[in-house]
Amino acid sequence: MKKTIIYLSLALVAFSSATFASNVKTGTSFELVAEYNMTTPLGMAICKGDIETVKKFIEYGASVNERSNGLTPLMLAARYNQAEIIKVLLDNGANLELEDERGFTALKYAELSNAKEAFSILKEA
């Protein structure tokens, strides 16, 4: 009787460990978090759509053409359809012609993201 109880408890532990192991999610969430954390404060403000903070960063000397993760602030604003921020960046000398490592410009990011307002502003500029 004792042997049966021991064998059943070992089997129960083995099956429950396999069940817990199969429920663990594997994926690229760590990579996405790491990439998001590597952006500049100006880039974070652009992604959030905080136009007042963007203006303050530019006022205090943040470069409107500095790259973060290979993207310029103008590319980030185009990607997230931040039309007002695009106007501020362009007024402060953001370069429309800069490309990332794949050859995409801010206009291309607006097109790929289906950001219609951003695309029309960049097209006119």
GROMACS .gro file of C-alpha atoms in nm, residues 4-116:
model
  113
    4THR     CA    1   0.130   0.248  -0.438
    5ILE     CA    2   0.085   0.580  -0.260
    6ILE     CA    3   0.448   0.676  -0.328
    7TYR     CA    4   0.420   0.587  -0.697
    8LEU     CA    5   0.092   0.776  -0.736
    9SER     CA    6   0.232   1.086  -0.566
   10LEU     CA    7   0.543   1.077  -0.788
   11ALA     CA    8   0.325   1.045  -1.097
   12LEU     CA    9   0.110   1.336  -0.979
   13VAL     CA   10   0.417   1.555  -0.926
   14ALA     CA   11   0.560   1.461  -1.268
   15PHE     CA   12   0.235   1.540  -1.450
   16SER     CA   13   0.177   1.868  -1.267
   17SER     CA   14   0.533   1.983  -1.347
   18ALA     CA   15   0.477   1.909  -1.715
   19THR     CA   16   0.150   2.101  -1.708
   20PHE     CA   17   0.309   2.408  -1.549
   21ALA     CA   18   0.598   2.399  -1.793
   22SER     CA   19   0.364   2.393  -2.094
   23ASN     CA   20   0.178   2.704  -1.972
   24VAL     CA   21   0.488   2.923  -1.973
   25LYS     CA   22   0.469   3.179  -2.251
   26THR     CA   23   0.767   3.217  -2.474
   27GLY     CA   24   0.798   3.510  -2.706
   28THR     CA   25   0.967   3.835  -2.783
   29SER     CA   26   0.813   4.050  -2.513
   30PHE     CA   27   1.156   4.105  -2.355
   31GLU     CA   28   1.298   4.228  -2.684
   32LEU     CA   29   1.011   4.472  -2.731
   33VAL     CA   30   1.051   4.610  -2.380
   34ALA     CA   31   1.426   4.645  -2.426
   35GLU     CA   32   1.378   4.831  -2.754
   36TYR     CA   33   1.117   5.063  -2.606
   37ASN     CA   34   1.341   5.148  -2.309
   38MET     CA   35   1.632   5.245  -2.533
   39THR     CA   36   1.455   5.543  -2.689
   40THR     CA   37   1.540   5.902  -2.596
   41PRO     CA   38   1.318   6.114  -2.371
   42LEU     CA   39   1.219   6.317  -2.677
   43GLY     CA   40   1.120   5.995  -2.854
   44MET     CA   41   0.912   5.885  -2.557
   45ALA     CA   42   0.727   6.219  -2.551
   46ILE     CA   43   0.659   6.189  -2.926
   47CYS     CA   44   0.524   5.835  -2.892
   48LYS     CA   45   0.292   5.948  -2.613
   49GLY     CA   46   0.178   6.252  -2.811
   50ASP     CA   47   0.285   6.498  -2.541
   51ILE     CA   48   0.336   6.811  -2.752
   52GLU     CA   49   0.419   7.040  -2.458
   53THR     CA   50   0.701   6.813  -2.345
   54VAL     CA   51   0.831   6.791  -2.701
   55LYS     CA   52   0.840   7.171  -2.720
   56LYS     CA   53   1.025   7.189  -2.387
   57PHE     CA   54   1.286   6.935  -2.497
   58ILE     CA   55   1.347   7.131  -2.817
   59GLU     CA   56   1.362   7.457  -2.619
   60TYR     CA   57   1.625   7.305  -2.388
   61GLY     CA   58   1.839   7.195  -2.682
   62ALA     CA   59   1.731   6.844  -2.782
   63SER     CA   60   1.829   6.768  -3.141
   64VAL     CA   61   1.535   6.721  -3.377
   65ASN     CA   62   1.751   6.500  -3.601
   66GLU     CA   63   1.910   6.276  -3.334
   67ARG     CA   64   1.850   5.907  -3.397
   68SER     CA   65   1.707   5.669  -3.141
   69ASN     CA   66   1.697   5.300  -3.236
   70GLY     CA   67   1.777   5.417  -3.590
   71LEU     CA   68   1.474   5.648  -3.610
   72THR     CA   69   1.466   6.026  -3.603
   73PRO     CA   70   1.200   6.211  -3.402
   74LEU     CA   71   1.026   6.297  -3.729
   75MET     CA   72   1.007   5.927  -3.821
   76LEU     CA   73   0.858   5.846  -3.481
   77ALA     CA   74   0.600   6.122  -3.512
   78ALA     CA   75   0.508   6.001  -3.860
   79ARG     CA   76   0.482   5.642  -3.743
   80TYR     CA   77   0.244   5.736  -3.461
   81ASN     CA   78   0.047   5.994  -3.666
   82GLN     CA   79   0.138   6.287  -3.441
   83ALA     CA   80   0.049   6.566  -3.685
   84GLU     CA   81   0.096   6.860  -3.447
   85ILE     CA   82   0.432   6.727  -3.332
   86ILE     CA   83   0.540   6.689  -3.696
   87LYS     CA   84   0.465   7.058  -3.750
   88VAL     CA   85   0.671   7.152  -3.444
   89LEU     CA   86   0.963   6.935  -3.556
   90LEU     CA   87   0.957   7.078  -3.907
   91ASP     CA   88   0.943   7.434  -3.772
   92ASN     CA   89   1.255   7.356  -3.568
   93GLY     CA   90   1.461   7.219  -3.857
   94ALA     CA   91   1.383   6.847  -3.876
   95ASN     CA   92   1.531   6.697  -4.192
   96LEU     CA   93   1.275   6.525  -4.417
   97GLU     CA   94   1.539   6.350  -4.626
   98LEU     CA   95   1.703   6.142  -4.350
   99GLU     CA   96   1.667   5.766  -4.395
  100ASP     CA   97   1.692   5.474  -4.155
  101GLU     CA   98   1.904   5.164  -4.218
  102ARG     CA   99   1.635   5.023  -4.451
  103GLY     CA  100   1.616   5.342  -4.655
  104PHE     CA  101   1.279   5.455  -4.514
  105THR     CA  102   1.210   5.825  -4.465
  106ALA     CA  103   0.951   5.983  -4.235
  107LEU     CA  104   0.713   5.998  -4.532
  108LYS     CA  105   0.752   5.624  -4.586
  109TYR     CA  106   0.682   5.556  -4.216
  110ALA     CA  107   0.362   5.762  -4.240
  111GLU     CA  108   0.261   5.565  -4.548
  112LEU     CA  109   0.338   5.226  -4.392
  113SER     CA  110   0.155   5.315  -4.071
  114ASN     CA  111  -0.149   5.442  -4.263
  115ALA     CA  112  -0.107   5.775  -4.084
  116LYS     CA  113  -0.307   5.994  -4.321
   0.00000   0.00000   0.00000
